[in-house]
Amino acid sequence: MLFNSAVFIFGFFPLVVVVFFRLARSNHLLAAGWLVFASLFFYGWWNPRYVLLLLGSIAFNYASGYRLARIVRSGTSAHSRLLLAVAVTANLLLLGYYKYANFFLQISADLSGHALDIGHVLLPLGISFFTFTQIAFLVDVHRGYAREYNFVHYALFVSYFPHLIAGPVLHHKEMMPQFQEPQTYRVNWENVAVGLTIFAIGLFKKGVIADGVAPYVSPLFASPGRPDFFAAWGGALAYTFQLYFDFSGYSDMAIGLSRVLGIKLPLNFDSPYKAVNIIEFWRRWHMTLSRFLRDYLYFSLGGNRKGPIRRHVNLIVTMLLGGLWHGAGWTFVAWGGLHGMFLVANHGWRALRQRLGHDLENSTLWGRTWARLVTFVAVVVGWVFFRAANFEDAIEILRGMAGLNGFSLPAVFTAVFPWMRSPLEALGVTFSLGGTRRFILQYLWILTLLPFTLLAPNTQEILGRFQPALDFRGSAQSAPRLAWRPSTGWAMAASLVIAAGLLSLSRVSEFLYYQF
Amino acid sequence: MSSSTRYLGTLAISTLSILCVVALFNWLVDPYGIVRVISVEGFNRIKSQAGQRAEMYKRNGAERTRPHALILGNSRAEIGFDPKSPAWPASTRPVFNLALPGGGINAALDELSQVLTYTQPKLIVVGLDFLDFRIDPAAPADSPPADVDRLRSWRERLSALLSIDALADSIATIKAQRDPYPSSLDVDGFNPMRDYVGIARREGYSSMFRQRDHENAKSYVLGPKTIYRADHLPTSEFRAVERMIEIAHGAGAQLRFVLYPVHAHTLVLFRQAGLWPAFEAWKRELALRVDGAPPGTDVELWDFSGFSPFAVEDVPPPGDTKREMRWYWEAGHFKSSLGDVVLASLLGSPAVQPRLGRRLSARDLEEHLQSQRLELAEYERTHAREVADLAALVEAARLTPRLVGNRK
């Protein structure tokens, strides 16, 4: 079931909310159990068979965590390590089978020349998310940061429908206390107002913006051929915005839905394209995944504790695996590796500036603008690998972006601006027939969305006064003129946003991050 | 009442009001011609966005019209065969054009089946396109015709009232009323191609031909499709032809299959891309099926695809935006002026002259194919410069990386 579908918005969600608060009046555990049931139903809507897989994973990890907590309390660390290793390996094997089996078999076939076929394995939705969530839980139990919990609360933490399919990647320490909090089970109209407003913004981002710009992405990535400069940049930038509005729209919707139920989710996006360097980008993009990779992979590899060389190696390894987490393909690995190198270069640059005596906390407007532009271009280049079907396509698109496939504008351009024909031709620009309308609309979208993503306040900043999400450190001060409050004016404005989102339901499309 | 509950109440009422206003606006403008509650000059008479949902527009139109004659096919039929043509005998009127751009023979069969649920047409004219019969080796061998369920139809109607696309199309419809060259569909389903008139006057016919030739060359050379396949022909399409013959037999309707009168450029590109033998094989297969129709079936197969005086119409030189072509928009699409000639020849109408085309039968098909080969050779001899230009497009297309085949 999709958040941006009529059956979810007008059927499933209202029913879940009403029954939840009704049950909560008499029994909190029953109400939490209802949310687990609803979440499993939500998951089973896509493929009922995989509900058993999800339940099996929850039961196995709960039992492992329970046993691990007992061992940790008894102080036998060797046993604890062994059990942790077994449990984590089992999780990785499950993920490996469903997500990476065909990828590794292909590599083995390429190397050995002998193909092995295990048939088509359908990737269970959200498996990367619920596996990572539970590995984090097991590691924390082993470290003594977590203890055994009520099974219903644990099952809800893993299966909770707002985050189940595409995150945010939840952490038990921020969710479990909320499930135990009595006020979670009482209707709070402020939560409902804040939650529905955040949901409306998310629906608008997905239905109107991401799906609106999507038609200008596919033609380039489906069959790049030899794209010229404008076609290559047009497609790459359109995808840059599609992915951001799609995924951050999904995250807003998840945060908003959960808030209606009185539960706050962690922040997942914080205007990533405003970042002035790649380190900052990763603090703003898919923040809960970055947090997971940092806490459970980068730190486990030694982080920056073993010298600068090991730190750089750890960064690159973390990002390579982060890339592979997104998909079983070499283009994802390349994307991760590229970002790993960007991060290493960024750390190197900072070290150099420090050595030169620069103040890293203060830079000029020109310096920040330049840094933001360089970061943005680096991110767009990365997205080309992320989206391209294979390396050949990615390289061909990057060649186009570098101007190596020439520059071509619609011929109608010369009809509108005849005086520009000669100077442009002198610069090597050619003029092609057809595609005028598509070209104009594509660049109109891009020129509209670019300043929007670089300058406008984000959802959390607009609703900053009401602590829209966990980890949100800003306040209404971040967007003083656009600070939301439950007033008539804001209700009218929000109704325009939600109406536009609802009107976009007729072109229901899946969220891009469902595939990861 | 708290500020939050007041906010939620206002939000709900305001959202509902906006949705009602949008629905009312779309209902009045009616961009896809579904309800036709008002039709006002300068407001919504020209349905410039009807092509966005051509299938829905035409199904509704046909159901309202309950036509005695039906035109089926793809965009060539949609813009080439005008239901208002004088060539249609009085007994076949009203005529409705149910041809759909990009629609193959299976889509045409679907439309015919739909129409038969509420009326019995006396005459069915079906445009057949060689390019719709090719097989994609990567695709499943056979695909069943799409089912039209009632739920989908209701969803489409709802989205024609309550969707952001419908709202945008309503606004575009109002704006297009002042456009001298709006795209639109007539109430009888015909596409008068007013937008092409504007493009032709702005960019010239040469540009339109060049662009179409370029696209065709790429499609013919790079596409994965082929009529040849070791194991079988494109069964689904030929089965649809057989099914149409059965339907016409059962309904006692006249059935006329038409091979479109494409411009000579398209035929030359077939030859240069190596498709000519497949083109001939396709005609043989069609003739066999029509000849094999049950006794008493009024079915004919007509070939208008040769090098007639119409098909070799000269294209104005590049930069010439004054000279208009009489018979063609570009090499793939003929004008309704030529469509009238085709219909008159097909239906034996004296209203339009001269005559064109040839009725095909397996008995004398080889002789016909041989004469077309000679005409092709003659055209290539007398139009060496144009043929060389087309050959350059084919060669350039061959050097372009393949569109498919290297996906992971």
PDB file of C-alpha atoms in Angstrom, chain B residues 275-386:
ATOM      1  CA  LEU B 275      12.629  -4.155 -44.240  1.00  0.00           C
ATOM      2  CA  TRP B 276      11.273  -4.443 -47.784  1.00  0.00           C
ATOM      3  CA  PRO B 277      11.132  -8.277 -47.853  1.00  0.00           C
ATOM      4  CA  ALA B 278       9.295  -8.221 -44.509  1.00  0.00           C
ATOM      5  CA  PHE B 279       6.938  -5.585 -45.885  1.00  0.00           C
ATOM      6  CA  GLU B 280       6.059  -7.886 -48.769  1.00  0.00           C
ATOM      7  CA  ALA B 281       5.774 -10.925 -46.487  1.00  0.00           C
ATOM      8  CA  TRP B 282       3.315  -8.993 -44.360  1.00  0.00           C
ATOM      9  CA  LYS B 283       1.097  -8.276 -47.360  1.00  0.00           C
ATOM     10  CA  ARG B 284       1.149 -11.965 -48.339  1.00  0.00           C
ATOM     11  CA  GLU B 285       0.051 -12.995 -44.838  1.00  0.00           C
ATOM     12  CA  LEU B 286      -2.760 -10.445 -44.837  1.00  0.00           C
ATOM     13  CA  ALA B 287      -3.980 -11.489 -48.279  1.00  0.00           C
ATOM     14  CA  LEU B 288      -4.066 -15.145 -47.208  1.00  0.00           C
ATOM     15  CA  ARG B 289      -6.215 -14.323 -44.212  1.00  0.00           C
ATOM     16  CA  VAL B 290      -8.646 -12.126 -46.118  1.00  0.00           C
ATOM     17  CA  ASP B 291      -8.939 -14.692 -48.910  1.00  0.00           C
ATOM     18  CA  GLY B 292      -9.653 -17.312 -46.259  1.00  0.00           C
ATOM     19  CA  ALA B 293     -12.628 -15.428 -44.819  1.00  0.00           C
ATOM     20  CA  PRO B 294     -15.805 -17.518 -44.409  1.00  0.00           C
ATOM     21  CA  PRO B 295     -18.124 -17.417 -47.450  1.00  0.00           C
ATOM     22  CA  GLY B 296     -20.551 -14.547 -47.297  1.00  0.00           C
ATOM     23  CA  THR B 297     -18.178 -12.239 -45.427  1.00  0.00           C
ATOM     24  CA  ASP B 298     -17.982  -8.799 -47.019  1.00  0.00           C
ATOM     25  CA  VAL B 299     -14.283  -8.182 -46.446  1.00  0.00           C
ATOM     26  CA  GLU B 300     -11.707  -6.558 -48.729  1.00  0.00           C
ATOM     27  CA  LEU B 301      -8.011  -5.743 -48.420  1.00  0.00           C
ATOM     28  CA  TRP B 302      -6.815  -2.619 -50.237  1.00  0.00           C
ATOM     29  CA  ASP B 303      -3.238  -1.549 -50.803  1.00  0.00           C
ATOM     30  CA  PHE B 304      -2.664   2.205 -51.086  1.00  0.00           C
ATOM     31  CA  SER B 305       1.002   1.991 -50.157  1.00  0.00           C
ATOM     32  CA  GLY B 306       2.584   2.197 -53.601  1.00  0.00           C
ATOM     33  CA  PHE B 307       4.379   4.912 -55.565  1.00  0.00           C
ATOM     34  CA  SER B 308       1.259   6.684 -56.772  1.00  0.00           C
ATOM     35  CA  PRO B 309       1.433  10.281 -58.095  1.00  0.00           C
ATOM     36  CA  PHE B 310       0.313  11.279 -54.577  1.00  0.00           C
ATOM     37  CA  ALA B 311       3.021   9.340 -52.739  1.00  0.00           C
ATOM     38  CA  VAL B 312       5.799  10.991 -54.732  1.00  0.00           C
ATOM     39  CA  GLU B 313       4.646  14.529 -53.977  1.00  0.00           C
ATOM     40  CA  ASP B 314       7.651  16.874 -53.930  1.00  0.00           C
ATOM     41  CA  VAL B 315       8.782  18.237 -50.599  1.00  0.00           C
ATOM     42  CA  PRO B 316       9.461  22.011 -50.579  1.00  0.00           C
ATOM     43  CA  PRO B 317      13.147  22.917 -50.126  1.00  0.00           C
ATOM     44  CA  PRO B 318      14.540  23.764 -46.651  1.00  0.00           C
ATOM     45  CA  GLY B 319      13.635  27.277 -45.533  1.00  0.00           C
ATOM     46  CA  ASP B 320      10.544  27.442 -47.736  1.00  0.00           C
ATOM     47  CA  THR B 321       7.746  28.232 -45.292  1.00  0.00           C
ATOM     48  CA  LYS B 322       5.341  29.511 -47.945  1.00  0.00           C
ATOM     49  CA  ARG B 323       4.641  26.462 -50.096  1.00  0.00           C
ATOM     50  CA  GLU B 324       2.048  24.110 -48.683  1.00  0.00           C
ATOM     51  CA  MET B 325       1.938  20.416 -49.457  1.00  0.00           C
ATOM     52  CA  ARG B 326      -1.381  19.148 -50.706  1.00  0.00           C
ATOM     53  CA  TRP B 327      -1.340  15.503 -49.693  1.00  0.00           C
ATOM     54  CA  TYR B 328       1.091  15.002 -46.797  1.00  0.00           C
ATOM     55  CA  TRP B 329       2.024  16.478 -43.407  1.00  0.00           C
ATOM     56  CA  GLU B 330       5.210  14.449 -43.422  1.00  0.00           C
ATOM     57  CA  ALA B 331       6.318  11.092 -44.778  1.00  0.00           C
ATOM     58  CA  GLY B 332       4.327   9.059 -42.273  1.00  0.00           C
ATOM     59  CA  HIS B 333       1.079  10.996 -42.201  1.00  0.00           C
ATOM     60  CA  PHE B 334      -1.162  11.886 -45.116  1.00  0.00           C
ATOM     61  CA  LYS B 335      -3.666  14.711 -45.108  1.00  0.00           C
ATOM     62  CA  SER B 336      -7.412  14.195 -45.185  1.00  0.00           C
ATOM     63  CA  SER B 337      -7.362  15.456 -48.796  1.00  0.00           C
ATOM     64  CA  LEU B 338      -5.566  12.228 -49.717  1.00  0.00           C
ATOM     65  CA  GLY B 339      -7.726  10.344 -47.201  1.00  0.00           C
ATOM     66  CA  ASP B 340     -10.769  11.472 -49.214  1.00  0.00           C
ATOM     67  CA  VAL B 341      -9.258   9.979 -52.379  1.00  0.00           C
ATOM     68  CA  VAL B 342      -8.523   6.724 -50.546  1.00  0.00           C
ATOM     69  CA  LEU B 343     -12.049   6.536 -49.126  1.00  0.00           C
ATOM     70  CA  ALA B 344     -13.653   7.325 -52.495  1.00  0.00           C
ATOM     71  CA  SER B 345     -11.641   4.553 -54.172  1.00  0.00           C
ATOM     72  CA  LEU B 346     -12.399   2.164 -51.357  1.00  0.00           C
ATOM     73  CA  LEU B 347     -16.106   2.882 -51.172  1.00  0.00           C
ATOM     74  CA  GLY B 348     -16.678   3.432 -54.886  1.00  0.00           C
ATOM     75  CA  SER B 349     -17.895   6.970 -54.341  1.00  0.00           C
ATOM     76  CA  PRO B 350     -18.110   9.236 -57.375  1.00  0.00           C
ATOM     77  CA  ALA B 351     -17.851  12.293 -55.093  1.00  0.00           C
ATOM     78  CA  VAL B 352     -14.060  12.375 -55.155  1.00  0.00           C
ATOM     79  CA  GLN B 353     -11.719  11.770 -58.081  1.00  0.00           C
ATOM     80  CA  PRO B 354      -9.280  10.328 -59.138  1.00  0.00           C
ATOM     81  CA  ARG B 355      -9.070   6.701 -58.126  1.00  0.00           C
ATOM     82  CA  LEU B 356      -6.199   5.156 -56.209  1.00  0.00           C
ATOM     83  CA  GLY B 357      -5.048   1.843 -54.715  1.00  0.00           C
ATOM     84  CA  ARG B 358      -5.586  -1.781 -55.545  1.00  0.00           C
ATOM     85  CA  ARG B 359      -7.661  -4.526 -54.019  1.00  0.00           C
ATOM     86  CA  LEU B 360      -5.360  -7.355 -52.946  1.00  0.00           C
ATOM     87  CA  SER B 361      -5.834 -11.046 -53.257  1.00  0.00           C
ATOM     88  CA  ALA B 362      -3.301 -13.863 -52.913  1.00  0.00           C
ATOM     89  CA  ARG B 363      -4.029 -14.828 -56.549  1.00  0.00           C
ATOM     90  CA  ASP B 364      -2.470 -11.774 -58.176  1.00  0.00           C
ATOM     91  CA  LEU B 365      -0.402 -10.485 -55.277  1.00  0.00           C
ATOM     92  CA  GLU B 366       3.019 -11.487 -56.686  1.00  0.00           C
ATOM     93  CA  GLU B 367       2.398  -9.538 -59.839  1.00  0.00           C
ATOM     94  CA  HIS B 368       1.427  -6.514 -57.751  1.00  0.00           C
ATOM     95  CA  LEU B 369       4.518  -6.827 -55.558  1.00  0.00           C
ATOM     96  CA  GLN B 370       6.724  -7.118 -58.630  1.00  0.00           C
ATOM     97  CA  SER B 371       5.277  -3.941 -60.102  1.00  0.00           C
ATOM     98  CA  GLN B 372       5.847  -2.120 -56.778  1.00  0.00           C
ATOM     99  CA  ARG B 373       9.477  -3.243 -56.820  1.00  0.00           C
ATOM    100  CA  LEU B 374       9.842  -1.729 -60.289  1.00  0.00           C
ATOM    101  CA  GLU B 375       8.183   1.486 -59.122  1.00  0.00           C
ATOM    102  CA  LEU B 376      10.571   1.623 -56.177  1.00  0.00           C
ATOM    103  CA  ALA B 377      13.578   1.210 -58.481  1.00  0.00           C
ATOM    104  CA  GLU B 378      12.223   3.872 -60.817  1.00  0.00           C
ATOM    105  CA  TYR B 379      11.628   6.297 -57.951  1.00  0.00           C
ATOM    106  CA  GLU B 380      15.140   5.748 -56.626  1.00  0.00           C
ATOM    107  CA  ARG B 381      16.549   6.355 -60.103  1.00  0.00           C
ATOM    108  CA  THR B 382      14.628   9.581 -60.647  1.00  0.00           C
ATOM    109  CA  HIS B 383      15.026  10.962 -57.113  1.00  0.00           C
ATOM    110  CA  ALA B 384      18.707  10.238 -56.538  1.00  0.00           C
ATOM    111  CA  ARG B 385      19.349  13.253 -54.319  1.00  0.00           C
ATOM    112  CA  GLU B 386      16.463  12.522 -51.925  1.00  0.00           C
TER     113      GLU B 386
END
